[in-house]
């Protein structure tokens, strides 16, 4: 079968169960595609072919023996921020380019327990700091829709592998938009769950109070299957929440769009820099939802201007603390011939971290330093609370909130935006992380250059089922999520 990569997760699961094809055949099919097509997309940092085939054989044996779960034998790609036992975990940094974790991240372990086959680890912005996946150490991953453009970031590798059909689904992480923005740039569905829904254990920390991982795939249905594996309490992560997990797949039809109250924040559609095509496509998708019975309600989110400055204080502050551990002593990169301990620290960190990571460590350290702590960090935390309250007030009157996922479509590789320009591109995603809310991106069409546009739906706490269900209804009535980039149509 040469078109296995065109099947949905449900179809793959059914095909394996009915022995239409084996996990080995499926895995070999993807490995062949990776060998041929990833020379252009450059999404994988590590391909674990041998291990994948062994996992596939084990999956086939389990299926034959009747021990299979729904996803046994399906291949997956993991963002290279998740620790994988025995396989390199780089976090996209020279600092960790030879790091082999002694244990699996919980998300990876859960995937293994469910019988998933790991194809490899994919590229990202260094330590998940960035929005383009133009990685200074591992190169730029390309957007499958147009190889001259970025796939977004920081989970750009995860988005690119799915959009080029180099994996049927992938894990991503989202601290300030890193699942939703690349999903938007690559025409995919991506869910950022409520903070605490998915374990952070073994996920290399960027900003711990906002880091959250989630599924990236073609459709809400595909994401629901992966969410069923990822979600749940984990004793190894003290911020993971002890709350019953939904069956996201069986809930896909539980929320009706009919009568659903969708809040449209006035401020969001007046943002300077919102591309006209993006605005038009997003508005068109809202019209479609209205035709399907949704009620569009104009709302106010008055704190919009505070999102970027608040996030870009808190995230670097937490990063500066989290990244202290990379000191050239215990693990990771160590400079050559240090003359003394201070030289070892200084040069290991200067040589091991790229420019953006160093910028954030410096900003964060400054914001946390005595004398500036109250003026910057504490103040940002207070504003963060106001942002959260703004959302809670809005949710008294609406079920979900709609927004673009990003003000533009994918940038050109090498566009070289200044840090401030780059940070402004995160205007629509950051508040969700500051407030700890769940949100989803759904593809809703293309701009004049044939680059994908995404709609973001933000839900109240623990509303993952509702978000997936609303997008699922939309995807039953439209076909944007079925569009494939030309490179995905290529056969290996
Ligand atoms: N672009 C944002 C940043 O650079 C978000 C990154 C993320 O979600 N990991 O911080």
CSV table of N, CA and C in Angstrom, one decimal, residues 41-161:
chain,number,residue,atom,x,y,z
A,41,UNK,N,12.5,18.8,4.1
A,41,UNK,CA,11.8,19.5,5.2
A,41,UNK,C,12.7,19.7,6.4
A,42,UNK,N,13.6,18.8,6.6
A,42,UNK,CA,14.5,18.8,7.7
A,42,UNK,C,13.9,19.0,9.1
A,43,UNK,N,13.0,18.0,9.3
A,43,UNK,CA,12.2,18.1,10.6
A,43,UNK,C,12.8,17.2,11.7
A,44,UNK,N,13.4,16.1,11.3
A,44,UNK,CA,13.9,15.2,12.3
A,44,UNK,C,15.3,15.5,12.8
A,45,UNK,N,15.5,15.6,14.1
A,45,UNK,CA,16.9,15.7,14.6
A,45,UNK,C,17.5,14.2,14.7
A,46,UNK,N,16.6,13.3,15.1
A,46,UNK,CA,17.0,11.9,15.3
A,46,UNK,C,15.9,11.0,14.7
A,47,UNK,N,16.3,10.1,13.9
A,47,UNK,CA,15.4,9.1,13.4
A,47,UNK,C,15.8,7.8,14.1
A,48,UNK,N,14.8,7.1,14.7
A,48,UNK,CA,15.2,5.9,15.5
A,48,UNK,C,14.6,4.7,14.7
A,49,UNK,N,15.2,4.5,13.5
A,49,UNK,CA,14.6,3.4,12.6
A,49,UNK,C,14.6,2.0,13.3
A,50,UNK,N,15.8,1.7,13.8
A,50,UNK,CA,16.0,0.3,14.3
A,50,UNK,C,15.0,0.0,15.4
A,51,UNK,N,15.0,1.0,16.4
A,51,UNK,CA,14.1,0.8,17.5
A,51,UNK,C,12.7,0.8,17.1
A,52,UNK,N,12.3,1.7,16.1
A,52,UNK,CA,11.0,1.8,15.7
A,52,UNK,C,10.5,0.4,15.1
A,53,UNK,N,11.4,-0.2,14.3
A,53,UNK,CA,11.0,-1.5,13.7
A,53,UNK,C,10.8,-2.6,14.8
A,54,UNK,N,11.7,-2.5,15.8
A,54,UNK,CA,11.5,-3.5,16.9
A,54,UNK,C,10.2,-3.2,17.6
A,55,UNK,N,9.9,-2.0,17.9
A,55,UNK,CA,8.6,-1.7,18.5
A,55,UNK,C,7.4,-2.1,17.6
A,56,UNK,N,7.6,-1.9,16.3
A,56,UNK,CA,6.5,-2.3,15.4
A,56,UNK,C,6.3,-3.8,15.5
A,57,UNK,N,7.4,-4.6,15.5
A,57,UNK,CA,7.2,-6.0,15.6
A,57,UNK,C,6.5,-6.4,16.9
A,58,UNK,N,6.9,-5.8,18.0
A,58,UNK,CA,6.3,-6.1,19.2
A,58,UNK,C,4.8,-5.7,19.2
A,59,UNK,N,4.5,-4.6,18.5
A,59,UNK,CA,3.1,-4.2,18.3
A,59,UNK,C,2.3,-5.2,17.5
A,60,UNK,N,2.9,-5.7,16.5
A,60,UNK,CA,2.3,-6.7,15.6
A,60,UNK,C,2.0,-8.0,16.4
A,61,UNK,N,3.0,-8.3,17.3
A,61,UNK,CA,2.8,-9.5,18.1
A,61,UNK,C,1.6,-9.3,19.1
A,62,UNK,N,1.6,-8.1,19.7
A,62,UNK,CA,0.5,-7.8,20.6
A,62,UNK,C,-0.9,-7.8,19.9
A,63,UNK,N,-0.9,-7.3,18.7
A,63,UNK,CA,-2.2,-7.3,18.0
A,63,UNK,C,-2.6,-8.7,17.7
A,64,UNK,N,-1.7,-9.5,17.3
A,64,UNK,CA,-2.0,-10.9,17.0
A,64,UNK,C,-2.5,-11.7,18.2
A,65,UNK,N,-1.9,-11.3,19.3
A,65,UNK,CA,-2.2,-12.0,20.6
A,65,UNK,C,-3.5,-11.5,21.2
A,66,UNK,N,-4.0,-10.4,20.6
A,66,UNK,CA,-5.3,-9.8,21.2
A,66,UNK,C,-5.0,-8.9,22.4
A,67,UNK,N,-3.8,-8.4,22.5
A,67,UNK,CA,-3.5,-7.5,23.6
A,67,UNK,C,-3.4,-6.0,23.2
A,68,UNK,N,-3.9,-5.7,22.0
A,68,UNK,CA,-3.7,-4.4,21.5
A,68,UNK,C,-4.6,-3.4,22.1
A,69,UNK,N,-4.1,-2.1,22.3
A,69,UNK,CA,-5.0,-1.0,22.6
A,69,UNK,C,-5.3,-0.3,21.3
A,70,UNK,N,-6.1,0.8,21.4
A,70,UNK,CA,-6.5,1.5,20.2
A,70,UNK,C,-5.4,1.9,19.3
A,71,UNK,N,-4.3,2.4,19.9
A,71,UNK,CA,-3.2,3.0,19.2
A,71,UNK,C,-2.0,2.0,19.0
A,72,UNK,N,-2.1,0.8,19.4
A,72,UNK,CA,-1.0,-0.1,19.3
A,72,UNK,C,-0.5,-0.2,17.8
A,73,UNK,N,0.8,0.1,17.6
A,73,UNK,CA,1.4,-0.1,16.3
A,73,UNK,C,1.4,1.2,15.5
A,74,UNK,N,0.8,2.3,16.0
A,74,UNK,CA,0.8,3.5,15.3
A,74,UNK,C,2.1,4.3,15.5
A,75,UNK,N,2.7,4.8,14.5
A,75,UNK,CA,3.9,5.6,14.6
A,75,UNK,C,3.6,7.0,15.1
A,76,UNK,N,4.6,7.6,15.8
A,76,UNK,CA,4.5,9.0,16.3
A,76,UNK,C,5.9,9.6,16.3
A,77,UNK,N,5.9,10.9,16.2
A,77,UNK,CA,7.2,11.7,16.4
A,77,UNK,C,7.0,12.5,17.7
A,78,UNK,N,8.1,12.6,18.4
A,78,UNK,CA,8.1,13.4,19.6
A,78,UNK,C,9.0,14.6,19.5
A,79,UNK,N,8.5,15.7,20.0
A,79,UNK,CA,9.3,16.9,20.0
A,79,UNK,C,10.6,16.6,20.8
A,80,UNK,N,11.7,17.2,20.4
A,80,UNK,CA,12.9,16.8,21.1
A,80,UNK,C,13.1,17.5,22.4
A,81,UNK,N,12.0,17.8,23.1
A,81,UNK,CA,12.1,18.4,24.4
A,81,UNK,C,11.7,17.3,25.4
A,82,UNK,N,11.1,16.2,24.9
A,82,UNK,CA,10.7,15.1,25.8
A,82,UNK,C,11.8,14.1,26.0
A,83,UNK,N,12.2,13.9,27.3
A,83,UNK,CA,13.2,12.9,27.5
A,83,UNK,C,12.9,11.5,27.1
A,84,UNK,N,13.8,10.9,26.4
A,84,UNK,CA,13.6,9.5,25.9
A,84,UNK,C,14.8,8.7,26.3
A,85,UNK,N,14.5,7.7,27.0
A,85,UNK,CA,15.6,6.8,27.6
A,85,UNK,C,16.4,6.2,26.4
A,86,UNK,N,17.7,6.3,26.5
A,86,UNK,CA,18.5,5.7,25.5
A,86,UNK,C,18.6,6.4,24.1
A,87,UNK,N,17.8,7.4,23.9
A,87,UNK,CA,17.8,8.2,22.7
A,87,UNK,C,18.1,9.6,23.0
A,88,UNK,N,18.9,10.2,22.2
A,88,UNK,CA,19.3,11.6,22.4
A,88,UNK,C,18.1,12.6,22.6
A,89,UNK,N,18.2,13.5,23.6
A,89,UNK,CA,17.2,14.5,23.8
A,89,UNK,C,18.0,15.8,23.8
A,90,UNK,N,17.8,16.6,22.8
A,90,UNK,CA,18.6,17.8,22.7
A,90,UNK,C,18.0,19.1,23.1
A,91,UNK,N,16.6,19.2,23.2
A,91,UNK,CA,15.9,20.4,23.4
A,91,UNK,C,16.4,21.5,22.4
A,92,UNK,N,16.9,21.0,21.2
A,92,UNK,CA,17.3,21.9,20.2
A,92,UNK,C,18.5,22.8,20.5
A,93,UNK,N,19.3,22.3,21.5
A,93,UNK,CA,20.4,23.1,21.9
A,93,UNK,C,21.8,22.3,21.8
A,94,UNK,N,22.8,23.1,21.5
A,94,UNK,CA,24.2,22.5,21.6
A,94,UNK,C,24.5,22.1,23.0
A,95,UNK,N,23.8,22.8,24.0
A,95,UNK,CA,24.0,22.5,25.4
A,95,UNK,C,23.7,21.0,25.6
A,96,UNK,N,22.8,20.4,24.9
A,96,UNK,CA,22.4,19.0,25.2
A,96,UNK,C,22.5,18.1,23.9
A,97,UNK,N,23.4,18.5,23.0
A,97,UNK,CA,23.4,17.8,21.7
A,97,UNK,C,23.9,16.4,21.9
A,98,UNK,N,24.5,16.0,23.0
A,98,UNK,CA,24.9,14.6,23.2
A,98,UNK,C,24.2,14.0,24.5
A,99,UNK,N,23.1,14.6,24.9
A,99,UNK,CA,22.5,14.2,26.1
A,99,UNK,C,21.6,13.0,25.9
A,100,UNK,N,21.8,12.0,26.7
A,100,UNK,CA,20.9,10.8,26.7
A,100,UNK,C,20.3,10.6,28.0
A,101,UNK,N,19.0,10.8,28.1
A,101,UNK,CA,18.3,10.7,29.4
A,101,UNK,C,18.2,9.3,29.9
A,102,UNK,N,18.4,9.2,31.2
A,102,UNK,CA,18.3,7.8,31.8
A,102,UNK,C,16.8,7.4,32.0
A,103,UNK,N,15.8,8.3,31.7
A,103,UNK,CA,14.4,7.9,31.8
A,103,UNK,C,13.6,8.5,30.7
A,104,UNK,N,12.4,8.0,30.6
A,104,UNK,CA,11.4,8.6,29.6
A,104,UNK,C,10.5,9.6,30.3
A,105,UNK,N,10.2,10.7,29.6
A,105,UNK,CA,9.2,11.6,30.0
A,105,UNK,C,7.9,10.8,30.2
A,106,UNK,N,7.0,11.2,31.1
A,106,UNK,CA,5.7,10.5,31.3
A,106,UNK,C,4.9,10.4,30.0
A,107,UNK,N,4.9,11.5,29.2
A,107,UNK,CA,4.2,11.4,27.9
A,107,UNK,C,4.7,10.4,27.0
A,108,UNK,N,6.0,10.2,27.0
A,108,UNK,CA,6.7,9.2,26.1
A,108,UNK,C,6.4,7.8,26.7
A,109,UNK,N,6.5,7.7,28.0
A,109,UNK,CA,6.2,6.4,28.6
A,109,UNK,C,4.8,5.9,28.4
A,110,UNK,N,3.9,6.9,28.5
A,110,UNK,CA,2.4,6.6,28.3
A,110,UNK,C,2.2,6.1,26.8
A,111,UNK,N,2.9,6.8,25.9
A,111,UNK,CA,2.8,6.4,24.5
A,111,UNK,C,3.3,5.0,24.3
A,112,UNK,N,4.5,4.7,24.9
A,112,UNK,CA,5.0,3.3,24.8
A,112,UNK,C,4.0,2.3,25.4
A,113,UNK,N,3.5,2.6,26.5
A,113,UNK,CA,2.5,1.7,27.1
A,113,UNK,C,1.3,1.5,26.3
A,114,UNK,N,0.9,2.5,25.5
A,114,UNK,CA,-0.2,2.4,24.6
A,114,UNK,C,0.2,1.7,23.3
A,115,UNK,N,1.5,1.4,23.1
A,115,UNK,CA,1.9,0.6,22.0
A,115,UNK,C,2.3,1.5,20.8
A,116,UNK,N,2.5,2.8,21.0
A,116,UNK,CA,3.0,3.7,19.9
A,116,UNK,C,4.4,3.4,19.6
A,117,UNK,N,4.7,3.6,18.3
A,117,UNK,CA,6.0,3.3,17.7
A,117,UNK,C,6.7,4.7,17.5
A,118,UNK,N,7.9,4.9,18.2
A,118,UNK,CA,8.5,6.2,18.1
A,118,UNK,C,9.4,6.2,16.8
A,119,UNK,N,9.0,7.1,15.9
A,119,UNK,CA,9.8,7.3,14.6
A,119,UNK,C,11.1,8.1,14.9
A,120,UNK,N,11.0,9.0,15.8
A,120,UNK,CA,12.2,9.8,16.1
A,120,UNK,C,11.8,11.1,16.9
A,121,UNK,N,12.8,12.0,16.9
A,121,UNK,CA,12.7,13.2,17.7
A,121,UNK,C,12.8,14.4,16.7
A,122,UNK,N,12.0,15.4,16.9
A,122,UNK,CA,11.9,16.4,15.9
A,122,UNK,C,12.3,17.8,16.4
A,123,UNK,N,12.7,18.6,15.4
A,123,UNK,CA,13.4,19.9,15.6
A,123,UNK,C,12.4,20.9,16.3
A,124,UNK,N,13.0,21.9,16.8
A,124,UNK,CA,12.2,22.9,17.6
A,124,UNK,C,13.1,24.2,17.8
A,125,UNK,N,12.5,25.3,18.3
A,125,UNK,CA,13.4,26.4,18.7
A,125,UNK,C,14.1,26.0,19.9
A,126,UNK,N,15.3,26.5,20.0
A,126,UNK,CA,16.2,26.1,21.2
A,126,UNK,C,15.5,26.3,22.5
A,127,UNK,N,15.4,25.2,23.3
A,127,UNK,CA,14.7,25.3,24.6
A,127,UNK,C,13.3,25.8,24.5
A,128,UNK,N,12.7,25.7,23.3
A,128,UNK,CA,11.3,26.1,23.1
A,128,UNK,C,11.1,27.6,23.1
A,129,UNK,N,12.2,28.3,22.9
A,129,UNK,CA,12.1,29.8,23.0
A,129,UNK,C,12.2,30.3,21.5
A,130,UNK,N,11.0,30.6,21.0
A,130,UNK,CA,11.0,31.2,19.6
A,130,UNK,C,9.7,30.8,18.9
A,131,UNK,N,9.6,31.2,17.7
A,131,UNK,CA,8.4,31.0,16.9
A,131,UNK,C,8.6,30.6,15.5
A,132,UNK,N,9.8,30.2,15.2
A,132,UNK,CA,10.1,29.9,13.8
A,132,UNK,C,10.8,28.5,13.5
A,133,UNK,N,11.4,27.9,14.6
A,133,UNK,CA,12.2,26.7,14.4
A,133,UNK,C,13.4,26.9,13.5
A,134,UNK,N,13.8,28.1,13.4
A,134,UNK,CA,15.1,28.4,12.8
A,134,UNK,C,16.2,28.1,13.8
A,135,UNK,N,16.6,26.9,13.9
A,135,UNK,CA,17.5,26.5,15.0
A,135,UNK,C,18.9,26.8,14.7
A,136,UNK,N,19.6,27.5,15.7
A,136,UNK,CA,21.0,27.9,15.4
A,136,UNK,C,22.0,26.7,15.4
A,137,UNK,N,21.6,25.6,16.0
A,137,UNK,CA,22.4,24.4,16.0
A,137,UNK,C,22.0,23.3,15.1
A,138,UNK,N,20.7,23.2,14.8
A,138,UNK,CA,20.3,22.0,14.0
A,138,UNK,C,19.7,22.5,12.6
A,139,UNK,N,19.7,23.8,12.4
A,139,UNK,CA,19.2,24.2,11.1
A,139,UNK,C,17.7,24.6,11.1
A,140,UNK,N,17.2,25.1,10.0
A,140,UNK,CA,15.8,25.5,9.9
A,140,UNK,C,14.9,24.4,9.4
A,141,UNK,N,13.9,24.1,10.1
A,141,UNK,CA,12.9,23.2,9.5
A,141,UNK,C,12.1,24.0,8.5
A,142,UNK,N,11.6,23.4,7.4
A,142,UNK,CA,10.9,24.1,6.4
A,142,UNK,C,9.4,23.8,6.5
A,143,UNK,N,8.6,24.8,6.1
A,143,UNK,CA,7.1,24.7,6.1
A,143,UNK,C,6.8,23.8,4.9
A,144,UNK,N,6.1,22.7,5.1
A,144,UNK,CA,5.8,21.8,3.9
A,144,UNK,C,4.9,22.5,2.9
A,145,UNK,N,4.2,23.6,3.2
A,145,UNK,CA,3.4,24.3,2.2
A,145,UNK,C,4.2,25.2,1.3
A,146,UNK,N,5.4,25.6,1.8
A,146,UNK,CA,6.3,26.4,1.0
A,146,UNK,C,7.6,26.4,1.7
A,147,UNK,N,8.6,25.7,1.1
A,147,UNK,CA,9.8,25.4,1.7
A,147,UNK,C,10.7,26.6,2.0
A,148,UNK,N,10.3,27.8,1.5
A,148,UNK,CA,11.0,29.0,1.8
A,148,UNK,C,10.5,29.6,3.0
A,149,UNK,N,9.4,29.0,3.6
A,149,UNK,CA,8.8,29.6,4.8
A,149,UNK,C,9.1,28.8,6.1
A,150,UNK,N,8.9,29.4,7.2
A,150,UNK,CA,9.1,28.6,8.5
A,150,UNK,C,7.9,27.9,8.8
A,151,UNK,N,8.0,26.8,9.6
A,151,UNK,CA,6.8,26.0,10.0
A,151,UNK,C,6.2,26.6,11.2
A,152,UNK,N,6.8,27.7,11.8
A,152,UNK,CA,6.4,28.2,13.1
A,152,UNK,C,7.2,27.5,14.2
A,153,UNK,N,6.9,27.9,15.4
A,153,UNK,CA,7.6,27.3,16.5
A,153,UNK,C,6.9,27.6,17.8
A,154,UNK,N,7.4,27.1,18.9
A,154,UNK,CA,8.6,26.3,18.9
A,154,UNK,C,8.4,24.8,18.4
A,155,UNK,N,7.2,24.3,18.4
A,155,UNK,CA,7.0,22.9,17.9
A,155,UNK,C,6.9,22.9,16.4
A,156,UNK,N,7.9,23.5,15.7
A,156,UNK,CA,7.8,23.5,14.3
A,156,UNK,C,8.1,22.2,13.6
A,157,UNK,N,9.0,21.4,14.2
A,157,UNK,CA,9.3,20.1,13.7
A,157,UNK,C,8.1,19.2,13.8
A,158,UNK,N,7.4,19.3,14.9
A,158,UNK,CA,6.1,18.5,15.1
A,158,UNK,C,5.1,18.8,14.1
A,159,UNK,N,5.0,20.1,13.8
A,159,UNK,CA,4.0,20.6,12.8
A,159,UNK,C,4.4,20.1,11.4
A,160,UNK,N,5.7,20.3,11.1
A,160,UNK,CA,6.2,19.9,9.7
A,160,UNK,C,6.1,18.5,9.4
A,161,UNK,N,6.4,17.6,10.4
A,161,UNK,CA,6.3,16.2,10.1
A,161,UNK,C,4.9,15.7,9.8
